[in-house]
């Protein structure tokens, strides 16, 4: 660990440690400045900045979950501990900062190396767990006393020169090839740092803010109801939904519910028969809409049929009898009955206050897409554990249209919903 004033060369110290480690392994890194000037994006397993607290938390979880409890395989390099802790404070329920402090505390037992750089105040809770400390010059002699730097130490003479504790040995920071050396610091000679990203490297990629569903995106998917929703997860790759039991999209107005349904509908195979309530009865204004649905459902036995309902709460207010009919369809779809599949959206408040009927049945039996997962009522609306939902939510983009979490089979996957092919960047998301 390194403690120093901002001008003392702390950042080069942290990055030099990362580059030195990358010569032999693929190391995770937490970098408050997102610096990749030395090729760290190629050489390190994961580089994540303070603008992505969700990925920070995920990295900390995975480091602990994949720890060897023996030989050190992972080195976590933290540039500007204070900036990282402030970013983690944005994570709901205060779980973020504690994850980092706990990882540093347990690093030796887990078989994880930690190299952290920051101001003395930010590193205070981590100092008792550090085997070695490189203390650079500070602007306050009294702070030097607290850190164990003798007042007569020549470490004050130039940036990058410090005292290695315990032992009070002088140490000069060595910057990796391509890195910016502080004034007076020496740059090592020798071959450039090798690119090393092994097959078992812990790599978490950022999820893009905008995703477009390209023509042919469904090609190669098995079955007419396996649909691409967008991109997400640790690899920021395509996220597919098995809609055999339906899909429920939950979110506040403006979160992208309609776009999510449009994207899922666009992925349906040509042989699937798709209908909306507007097509079957003027969106609930028809007095015998349930009867019209029953006739349609029985009309083409053996064919895959999908009913798309946007703003489900509006339809249920107009035709309350739909609730039991559609809920029964979801129950029967679970056991393989020949019934239409529902792709439906509902507002967060309505979903949070509903405990029976079609919304409750979809929430129980089908994949659930929670948009705006940090919005009030989202945990209750989704039926998920708060810890699972909030850990996958993105606190940096709480109101970004299409940003959400896919809940299915006990897993929570962060996702950015794609826009259907042909929609422009200015298309409205409801």
XYZ file of N, CA and C in Angstrom, residues 130-341:
636
model
N -1.883 -4.592 5.975
C -0.858 -4.547 4.931
C 0.458 -5.099 5.457
N 1.092 -5.923 4.631
C 2.389 -6.478 5.008
C 3.506 -5.472 4.797
N 3.322 -4.559 3.849
C 4.346 -3.555 3.563
C 3.658 -2.267 3.134
N 4.293 -1.145 3.466
C 3.747 0.156 3.104
C 4.864 1.013 2.518
N 4.579 1.609 1.389
C 5.494 2.581 0.806
C 4.893 3.955 1.056
N 5.521 4.733 1.902
C 4.998 6.034 2.291
C 5.798 7.110 1.565
N 5.098 7.873 0.735
C 5.731 8.963 0.007
C 5.591 10.256 0.797
N 6.292 11.280 0.356
C 6.323 12.536 1.101
C 4.937 13.151 1.183
N 4.606 13.690 2.317
C 3.362 14.418 2.498
C 3.680 15.880 2.761
N 2.660 16.697 2.761
C 2.858 18.124 2.990
C 2.843 18.467 4.468
N 2.559 17.506 5.307
C 2.383 17.764 6.730
C 3.378 16.923 7.533
N 4.342 17.548 8.214
C 5.305 16.784 9.016
C 4.636 15.928 10.072
N 3.541 16.417 10.653
C 2.851 15.627 11.674
C 2.248 14.361 11.064
N 1.765 14.467 9.821
C 1.235 13.289 9.140
C 2.362 12.300 8.863
N 3.541 12.821 8.537
C 4.699 11.942 8.355
C 4.986 11.165 9.637
N 4.872 11.852 10.776
C 5.120 11.181 12.057
C 4.144 10.022 12.248
N 2.862 10.274 11.928
C 1.848 9.234 12.094
C 2.135 8.053 11.174
N 2.630 8.351 9.966
C 2.899 7.299 8.993
C 4.230 6.599 9.235
N 5.030 7.117 10.134
C 6.296 6.472 10.442
C 7.462 6.944 9.620
N 7.355 8.116 8.975
C 8.445 8.653 8.162
C 9.286 9.602 9.005
N 10.561 9.319 9.167
C 11.417 10.233 9.945
C 11.447 11.622 9.321
N 11.443 12.660 10.167
C 11.431 14.032 9.652
C 12.711 14.361 8.888
N 13.771 13.643 9.197
C 15.036 13.891 8.509
C 15.173 13.076 7.218
N 14.137 12.330 6.871
C 14.219 11.444 5.705
C 14.368 12.256 4.426
N 15.266 11.828 3.515
C 15.408 12.508 2.216
C 14.235 12.228 1.283
N 13.222 11.475 1.763
C 12.074 11.164 0.905
C 11.346 12.412 0.452
N 11.568 13.547 1.170
C 10.917 14.791 0.775
C 11.595 15.429 -0.441
N 12.723 14.908 -0.862
C 13.533 15.599 -1.855
C 12.956 15.548 -3.264
N 12.240 14.512 -3.643
C 11.702 14.437 -5.006
C 10.502 13.504 -5.051
N 9.612 13.750 -6.027
C 8.452 12.868 -6.180
C 8.879 11.442 -6.496
N 8.132 10.483 -5.965
C 8.410 9.091 -6.241
C 9.400 8.463 -5.294
N 10.031 9.253 -4.421
C 10.956 8.708 -3.433
C 10.221 8.598 -2.112
N 10.270 7.419 -1.505
C 9.533 7.211 -0.277
C 10.262 6.297 0.678
N 9.556 5.947 1.735
C 10.110 5.084 2.772
C 9.291 3.800 2.801
N 9.991 2.662 2.720
C 9.338 1.368 2.757
C 9.285 0.876 4.196
N 8.074 0.665 4.673
C 7.867 0.226 6.040
C 7.276 -1.185 6.062
N 7.596 -1.982 7.107
C 8.543 -1.672 8.184
C 9.993 -1.738 7.695
N 10.870 -1.129 8.419
C 12.284 -1.119 8.094
C 12.821 0.241 7.737
N 11.957 1.177 7.341
C 12.352 2.553 7.038
C 13.424 2.625 5.964
N 13.329 1.751 4.941
C 14.277 1.805 3.828
C 13.781 2.781 2.772
N 14.721 3.508 2.166
C 14.352 4.397 1.067
C 14.029 3.578 -0.175
N 13.010 4.024 -0.909
C 12.614 3.326 -2.138
C 12.198 4.351 -3.169
N 12.645 4.149 -4.416
C 12.285 5.022 -5.523
C 11.324 4.277 -6.448
N 10.194 4.909 -6.777
C 9.227 4.297 -7.674
C 9.834 4.129 -9.051
N 9.584 2.968 -9.652
C 10.028 2.691 -11.013
C 8.804 2.586 -11.895
N 8.734 3.418 -12.946
C 7.565 3.438 -13.823
C 7.749 2.453 -14.962
N 6.657 1.784 -15.319
C 6.690 0.828 -16.410
C 6.882 1.518 -17.747
N 7.234 0.756 -18.774
C 7.429 1.338 -20.108
C 6.164 2.030 -20.586
N 6.324 3.234 -21.135
C 5.180 3.965 -21.668
C 4.466 4.805 -20.649
N 4.719 4.558 -19.345
C 4.044 5.323 -18.313
C 4.707 6.670 -18.109
N 3.944 7.618 -17.584
C 4.490 8.951 -17.344
C 5.254 8.948 -16.033
N 6.533 9.255 -16.072
C 7.347 9.274 -14.866
C 7.263 10.631 -14.204
N 7.111 10.690 -12.871
C 7.145 11.969 -12.194
C 8.539 12.570 -12.295
N 8.615 13.892 -12.112
C 9.901 14.570 -12.202
C 10.902 13.924 -11.256
N 12.044 13.552 -11.798
C 13.097 12.987 -10.973
C 13.021 11.493 -10.833
N 11.905 10.855 -11.194
C 11.802 9.399 -11.070
C 12.542 8.734 -12.219
N 13.049 7.533 -11.966
C 13.815 6.825 -12.974
C 12.927 5.813 -13.689
N 13.161 5.663 -14.988
C 12.409 4.692 -15.782
C 13.299 3.475 -16.010
N 12.769 2.262 -15.785
C 13.599 1.078 -15.962
C 13.888 0.804 -17.427
N 15.018 0.178 -17.681
C 15.335 -0.258 -19.030
C 14.905 -1.712 -19.178
N 14.953 -2.225 -20.422
C 14.582 -3.619 -20.619
C 13.411 -3.741 -21.566
N 12.972 -4.985 -21.806
C 11.899 -5.220 -22.776
C 10.577 -4.670 -22.283
N 9.659 -4.366 -23.207
C 8.354 -3.864 -22.792
C 7.570 -4.926 -22.040
N 6.575 -4.468 -21.295
C 5.745 -5.402 -20.549
C 4.988 -6.280 -21.526
N 4.982 -7.587 -21.291
C 4.334 -8.522 -22.204
C 2.820 -8.461 -22.044
N 2.121 -8.735 -23.142
C 0.670 -8.876 -23.068
C 0.373 -10.251 -22.503
N -0.391 -10.302 -21.410
C -0.671 -11.580 -20.772
C -2.105 -11.591 -20.290
N -2.978 -12.168 -21.084
C -4.365 -12.320 -20.662
C -4.695 -13.785 -20.832
N -4.490 -14.559 -19.784
C -4.629 -15.998 -19.845
C -6.067 -16.431 -20.028
N -6.220 -17.728 -20.315
C -7.549 -18.266 -20.557
C -8.423 -18.179 -19.306
N -7.796 -18.189 -18.123
C -8.568 -18.153 -16.880
C -8.604 -16.756 -16.272
N -8.270 -15.738 -17.069
C -8.274 -14.374 -16.554
C -9.687 -13.965 -16.165
N -9.803 -13.198 -15.088
C -11.093 -12.689 -14.624
C -11.399 -11.418 -15.399
N -12.200 -11.531 -16.443
C -12.469 -10.410 -17.338
C -13.944 -10.036 -17.251
N -14.215 -8.810 -16.828
C -15.571 -8.262 -16.792
C -15.607 -7.072 -17.748
N -16.446 -7.147 -18.754
C -16.504 -6.095 -19.754
C -17.644 -5.125 -19.456
N -17.482 -3.858 -19.815
C -18.549 -2.877 -19.577
C -19.738 -3.128 -20.503
N -20.937 -2.929 -19.984
C -22.153 -3.075 -20.780
C -22.404 -1.759 -21.500
N -22.572 -1.775 -22.814
C -22.765 -0.518 -23.541
C -24.062 0.175 -23.158
N -24.107 1.478 -23.356
C -25.309 2.246 -23.035
C -26.359 2.138 -24.125
N -25.966 1.856 -25.331
C -26.902 1.723 -26.438
C -26.621 0.421 -27.172
N -27.683 -0.333 -27.436
C -27.560 -1.596 -28.166
C -28.659 -1.633 -29.218
N -28.306 -2.031 -30.425
C -29.292 -2.177 -31.496
C -29.373 -3.639 -31.904
N -30.593 -4.133 -32.026
C -30.814 -5.500 -32.480
C -30.649 -5.526 -33.989
N -29.579 -6.141 -34.437
C -29.290 -6.163 -35.864
C -30.097 -7.256 -36.554
N -30.420 -7.080 -37.834
C -31.110 -8.136 -38.579
C -30.331 -9.450 -38.497
N -31.045 -10.525 -38.245
C -30.392 -11.831 -38.135
C -29.845 -12.128 -36.766
N -30.130 -11.263 -35.762
C -29.587 -11.482 -34.414
C -30.089 -12.779 -33.801
N -31.266 -13.250 -34.245
C -31.835 -14.479 -33.688
C -31.301 -15.729 -34.375
N -30.524 -15.546 -35.432
C -30.041 -16.690 -36.196
C -29.236 -17.637 -35.312
N -29.553 -18.902 -35.385
C -28.809 -19.899 -34.624
C -29.394 -20.213 -33.266
N -30.412 -19.451 -32.829
C -31.037 -19.745 -31.543
C -31.983 -20.927 -31.699
N -31.988 -21.783 -30.692
C -32.799 -22.997 -30.758
C -34.215 -22.700 -30.297
N -35.177 -22.869 -31.202
C -36.570 -22.713 -30.828
C -37.128 -21.354 -31.155
N -38.439 -21.295 -31.460
C -39.060 -20.022 -31.865
C -39.256 -19.048 -30.722
N -39.096 -19.482 -29.461
C -39.341 -18.618 -28.307
C -38.074 -18.326 -27.511
N -36.909 -18.589 -28.090
C -35.644 -18.174 -27.476
C -35.255 -16.856 -28.130
N -35.374 -15.763 -27.369
C -35.318 -14.414 -27.941
C -34.174 -13.612 -27.352
N -33.492 -12.827 -28.193
C -32.429 -11.932 -27.734
C -33.058 -10.653 -27.193
N -32.708 -10.323 -25.946
C -33.222 -9.105 -25.308
C -32.274 -7.928 -25.467
N -30.976 -8.184 -25.387
C -29.979 -7.116 -25.459
C -28.612 -7.683 -25.167
N -27.771 -6.867 -24.526
C -26.428 -7.303 -24.140
C -26.244 -7.083 -22.651
N -25.466 -7.981 -22.043
C -25.239 -7.831 -20.614
C -24.410 -8.965 -20.052
N -24.462 -9.120 -18.728
C -23.669 -10.130 -18.049
C -22.212 -9.741 -17.947
N -21.394 -10.642 -17.428
C -19.968 -10.361 -17.237
C -19.236 -10.140 -18.555
N -19.685 -10.811 -19.618
C -19.016 -10.692 -20.915
C -19.640 -9.625 -21.795
N -20.689 -8.945 -21.305
C -21.409 -7.930 -22.094
C -21.827 -8.487 -23.444
N -22.181 -9.775 -23.460
C -22.583 -10.438 -24.700
C -24.086 -10.477 -24.855
N -24.585 -11.147 -25.895
C -26.026 -11.244 -26.104
C -26.711 -11.931 -24.919
N -27.825 -11.369 -24.504
C -28.630 -11.947 -23.431
C -29.917 -12.466 -24.049
N -30.132 -13.772 -23.960
C -31.309 -14.394 -24.554
C -32.290 -14.815 -23.467
N -33.561 -14.814 -23.811
C -34.640 -15.199 -22.897
C -35.399 -16.374 -23.495
N -35.631 -17.389 -22.681
C -36.520 -18.468 -23.074
C -37.935 -18.062 -22.687
N -38.736 -17.694 -23.684
C -40.073 -17.156 -23.429
C -41.160 -18.217 -23.481
N -40.818 -19.488 -23.298
C -41.806 -20.562 -23.396
C -42.926 -20.403 -22.383
N -42.633 -19.801 -21.212
C -43.654 -19.565 -20.188
C -44.083 -18.106 -20.135
N -43.627 -17.311 -21.112
C -43.950 -15.899 -21.139
C -42.803 -15.049 -20.648
N -42.999 -13.736 -20.677
C -42.029 -12.768 -20.169
C -42.805 -11.614 -19.548
N -42.337 -11.145 -18.391
C -42.926 -9.970 -17.747
C -41.879 -8.871 -17.682
N -42.192 -7.705 -18.238
C -41.304 -6.538 -18.189
C -41.888 -5.550 -17.188
N -41.105 -5.202 -16.169
C -41.536 -4.302 -15.103
C -40.673 -3.046 -15.142
N -41.297 -1.887 -14.945
C -40.504 -0.662 -14.875
C -41.386 0.559 -14.782
N -40.839 1.669 -14.307
C -41.604 2.921 -14.284
C -41.745 3.483 -15.695
N -42.615 4.447 -15.852
C -42.818 5.060 -17.162
C -41.510 5.699 -17.644
N -41.205 5.504 -18.905
C -39.988 6.051 -19.486
C -38.773 5.165 -19.335
N -38.941 3.995 -18.725
C -37.787 3.117 -18.488
C -37.459 2.221 -19.676
N -38.343 2.169 -20.687
C -38.073 1.351 -21.860
C -38.905 0.093 -21.947
N -40.057 0.049 -21.259
C -40.894 -1.157 -21.274
C -41.382 -1.479 -22.689
N -41.912 -0.474 -23.379
C -42.437 -0.705 -24.733
C -41.333 -1.144 -25.683
N -40.155 -0.555 -25.532
C -39.032 -0.943 -26.391
C -38.642 -2.394 -26.135
N -38.641 -2.807 -24.872
C -38.299 -4.194 -24.550
C -39.268 -5.160 -25.217
N -40.568 -4.848 -25.156
C -41.544 -5.711 -25.812
C -41.358 -5.716 -27.318
N -41.067 -4.549 -27.895
C -40.855 -4.468 -29.345
C -39.638 -5.288 -29.763
N -38.597 -5.260 -28.950
C -37.391 -6.030 -29.252
C -37.674 -7.522 -29.196
N -38.388 -7.949 -28.158
C -38.727 -9.366 -28.046
C -39.631 -9.800 -29.198
N -40.604 -8.967 -29.530
C -41.509 -9.312 -30.628
C -40.756 -9.414 -31.946
N -39.790 -8.516 -32.150
C -39.025 -8.536 -33.402
C -38.225 -9.817 -33.555
N -37.937 -10.492 -32.448
C -37.148 -11.715 -32.517
C -37.955 -12.975 -32.743
N -39.277 -12.864 -32.750
C -40.110 -14.050 -32.949
C -39.969 -14.581 -34.375
N -39.966 -15.893 -34.490
C -39.822 -16.526 -35.799
C -41.062 -16.262 -36.655
N -40.904 -16.282 -37.985
C -42.032 -15.980 -38.882
C -43.227 -16.909 -38.683
N -42.976 -18.142 -38.250
C -44.089 -19.084 -38.101
C -44.918 -18.848 -36.841
N -44.458 -17.954 -35.955
C -45.201 -17.665 -34.730
C -46.351 -16.712 -35.041
N -47.522 -17.033 -34.547
C -48.690 -16.168 -34.728
C -48.733 -15.163 -33.575
N -48.609 -13.886 -33.885
C -48.530 -12.836 -32.871
C -49.769 -11.952 -32.942
N -50.339 -11.655 -31.787
C -51.489 -10.769 -31.715
C -51.323 -9.811 -30.533
N -52.027 -8.686 -30.623
C -52.123 -7.745 -29.512
C -53.595 -7.627 -29.132
N -53.857 -7.043 -27.963
C -55.242 -6.836 -27.555
C -55.956 -5.895 -28.508
N -55.219 -4.934 -29.049
C -55.832 -4.004 -30.001
C -56.347 -4.751 -31.218
N -55.612 -5.762 -31.639
C -56.034 -6.545 -32.805
C -57.182 -7.491 -32.476
N -57.285 -7.908 -31.215
C -58.301 -8.888 -30.832
C -59.525 -8.269 -30.173
N -59.517 -6.973 -29.923
C -60.700 -6.400 -29.286
C -60.551 -4.968 -28.877
N -59.805 -4.186 -29.644
C -59.655 -2.760 -29.365
C -59.156 -2.483 -27.944
N -58.124 -3.213 -27.564
C -57.383 -2.954 -26.322
C -58.289 -2.929 -25.085
N -59.227 -3.875 -25.009
C -60.034 -3.997 -23.803
C -61.356 -3.285 -23.882
N -61.650 -2.537 -24.951
C -62.930 -1.841 -25.037
C -64.061 -2.773 -25.462
N -63.730 -3.887 -26.075
C -64.730 -4.863 -26.491
C -65.305 -5.552 -25.259
N -66.670 -5.533 -25.077
C -67.275 -6.118 -23.876
C -66.921 -7.581 -23.674
N -66.780 -8.359 -24.749
C -66.515 -9.783 -24.601
C -65.095 -10.114 -25.046
N -64.143 -9.299 -24.611
C -62.754 -9.539 -24.995
C -62.258 -10.903 -24.538
N -62.534 -11.339 -23.297
C -62.101 -12.687 -22.918
C -62.634 -13.757 -23.858
N -63.872 -13.602 -24.312
C -64.418 -14.566 -25.261
C -63.669 -14.541 -26.576
N -63.292 -13.333 -27.052
C -62.531 -13.225 -28.297
C -61.166 -13.894 -28.156
N -60.560 -13.763 -26.980
C -59.262 -14.407 -26.746
C -59.393 -15.927 -26.754
N -60.457 -16.436 -26.144
C -60.654 -17.885 -26.113
C -60.835 -18.441 -27.525
N -61.601 -17.741 -28.350
C -61.802 -18.177 -29.732
C -60.479 -18.205 -30.480
N -59.679 -17.138 -30.307
C -58.379 -17.095 -30.986
C -57.465 -18.216 -30.493
N -57.451 -18.449 -29.196
C -56.558 -19.463 -28.633
C -56.898 -20.855 -29.124
N -58.167 -21.100 -29.382
C -58.583 -22.438 -29.809
C -58.566 -22.609 -31.317
N -58.305 -21.532 -32.046
C -58.467 -21.573 -33.490
C -57.361 -22.243 -34.257
N -56.132 -22.258 -33.749
C -54.995 -22.821 -34.484
C -54.218 -23.777 -33.585
N -54.800 -24.939 -33.262
C -54.113 -25.874 -32.363
C -52.771 -26.333 -32.935
N -51.785 -26.435 -32.025
C -50.458 -26.891 -32.416
C -49.543 -25.796 -32.915
N -50.072 -24.596 -33.152
C -49.236 -23.492 -33.636
C -48.792 -22.635 -32.457
N -47.563 -22.151 -32.499
C -47.065 -21.272 -31.438
C -47.736 -19.917 -31.575
N -48.408 -19.490 -30.505
C -49.120 -18.208 -30.503
C -48.599 -17.340 -29.374
N -48.464 -16.061 -29.645
C -47.944 -15.108 -28.657
C -48.883 -13.920 -28.585
N -49.273 -13.574 -27.368
C -50.088 -12.387 -27.133
C -49.214 -11.319 -26.480
N -49.093 -10.162 -27.118
C -48.271 -9.058 -26.611
C -49.191 -8.013 -25.983
N -48.951 -7.717 -24.703
C -49.781 -6.735 -23.992
C -48.877 -5.690 -23.349
N -48.868 -4.494 -23.910
C -48.136 -3.377 -23.303
C -49.075 -2.663 -22.325
N -48.550 -2.219 -21.189
C -49.365 -1.590 -20.139
C -50.488 -2.523 -19.703
N -50.094 -3.634 -19.116
C -51.056 -4.657 -18.702
C -52.078 -4.116 -17.710
N -51.662 -3.193 -16.861
C -52.595 -2.658 -15.865
C -53.755 -1.910 -16.511
N -53.483 -1.249 -17.661
C -54.540 -0.544 -18.375
C -55.562 -1.535 -18.928
N -55.072 -2.634 -19.499
C -55.966 -3.654 -20.045
C -56.811 -4.293 -18.947
N -56.225 -4.527 -17.791
C -56.967 -5.175 -16.706
C -58.013 -4.244 -16.110
N -57.742 -2.936 -16.102
C -58.768 -2.002 -15.630
C -59.961 -1.984 -16.578
N -59.689 -2.072 -17.880
C -60.762 -2.028 -18.872
C -61.542 -3.331 -18.923
N -60.876 -4.460 -18.688
C -61.531 -5.770 -18.760
C -61.007 -6.643 -17.623
N -61.528 -6.485 -16.401
C -61.025 -7.231 -15.236
C -61.056 -8.740 -15.408
N -61.993 -9.248 -16.227
C -62.084 -10.698 -16.401
C -60.845 -11.286 -17.075
N -60.038 -10.433 -17.711
C -58.803 -10.922 -18.333
C -57.831 -11.485 -17.303
N -57.891 -10.981 -16.095
C -56.899 -11.352 -15.083
C -56.872 -12.858 -14.852
N -58.045 -13.442 -14.614
C -58.103 -14.874 -14.346
C -57.793 -15.693 -15.594
N -58.305 -15.238 -16.753
C -58.062 -15.985 -17.994
C -56.575 -16.043 -18.313
N -55.919 -14.902 -18.302
C -54.493 -14.860 -18.652
C -53.642 -15.555 -17.600
N -54.023 -15.403 -16.321
C -53.303 -16.120 -15.269
C -53.374 -17.621 -15.453
N -54.555 -18.127 -15.883
C -54.705 -19.565 -16.139
C -53.843 -20.002 -17.310
N -53.704 -19.138 -18.349
C -52.826 -19.474 -19.473
C -51.382 -19.661 -19.007
N -50.926 -18.794 -18.125
C -49.546 -18.914 -17.634
C -49.368 -20.230 -16.881
N -50.316 -20.563 -16.026
C -50.237 -21.821 -15.273
C -50.212 -23.017 -16.218
N -51.044 -23.006 -17.244
C -51.113 -24.137 -18.173
C -49.864 -24.214 -19.050
N -49.291 -23.049 -19.384
C -48.061 -23.058 -20.187
C -46.926 -23.743 -19.441
N -46.930 -23.646 -18.122
C -45.889 -24.289 -17.313
C -45.870 -25.805 -17.483
N -47.027 -26.394 -17.706
C -47.106 -27.859 -17.829
C -47.173 -28.298 -19.285
N -46.865 -27.374 -20.206
C -46.771 -27.728 -21.617
C -48.076 -27.732 -22.366
N -49.116 -27.110 -21.823
C -50.401 -27.062 -22.517
C -50.325 -26.182 -23.760
N -51.212 -26.447 -24.700
C -51.251 -25.699 -25.956
C -52.057 -24.415 -25.754
N -51.399 -23.400 -25.187
C -52.033 -22.110 -24.921
C -51.113 -21.004 -25.413
N -51.661 -19.811 -25.692
C -50.803 -18.693 -26.094
C -49.831 -18.289 -24.987
N -48.698 -17.784 -25.423
C -47.664 -17.294 -24.512
C -47.812 -15.783 -24.385
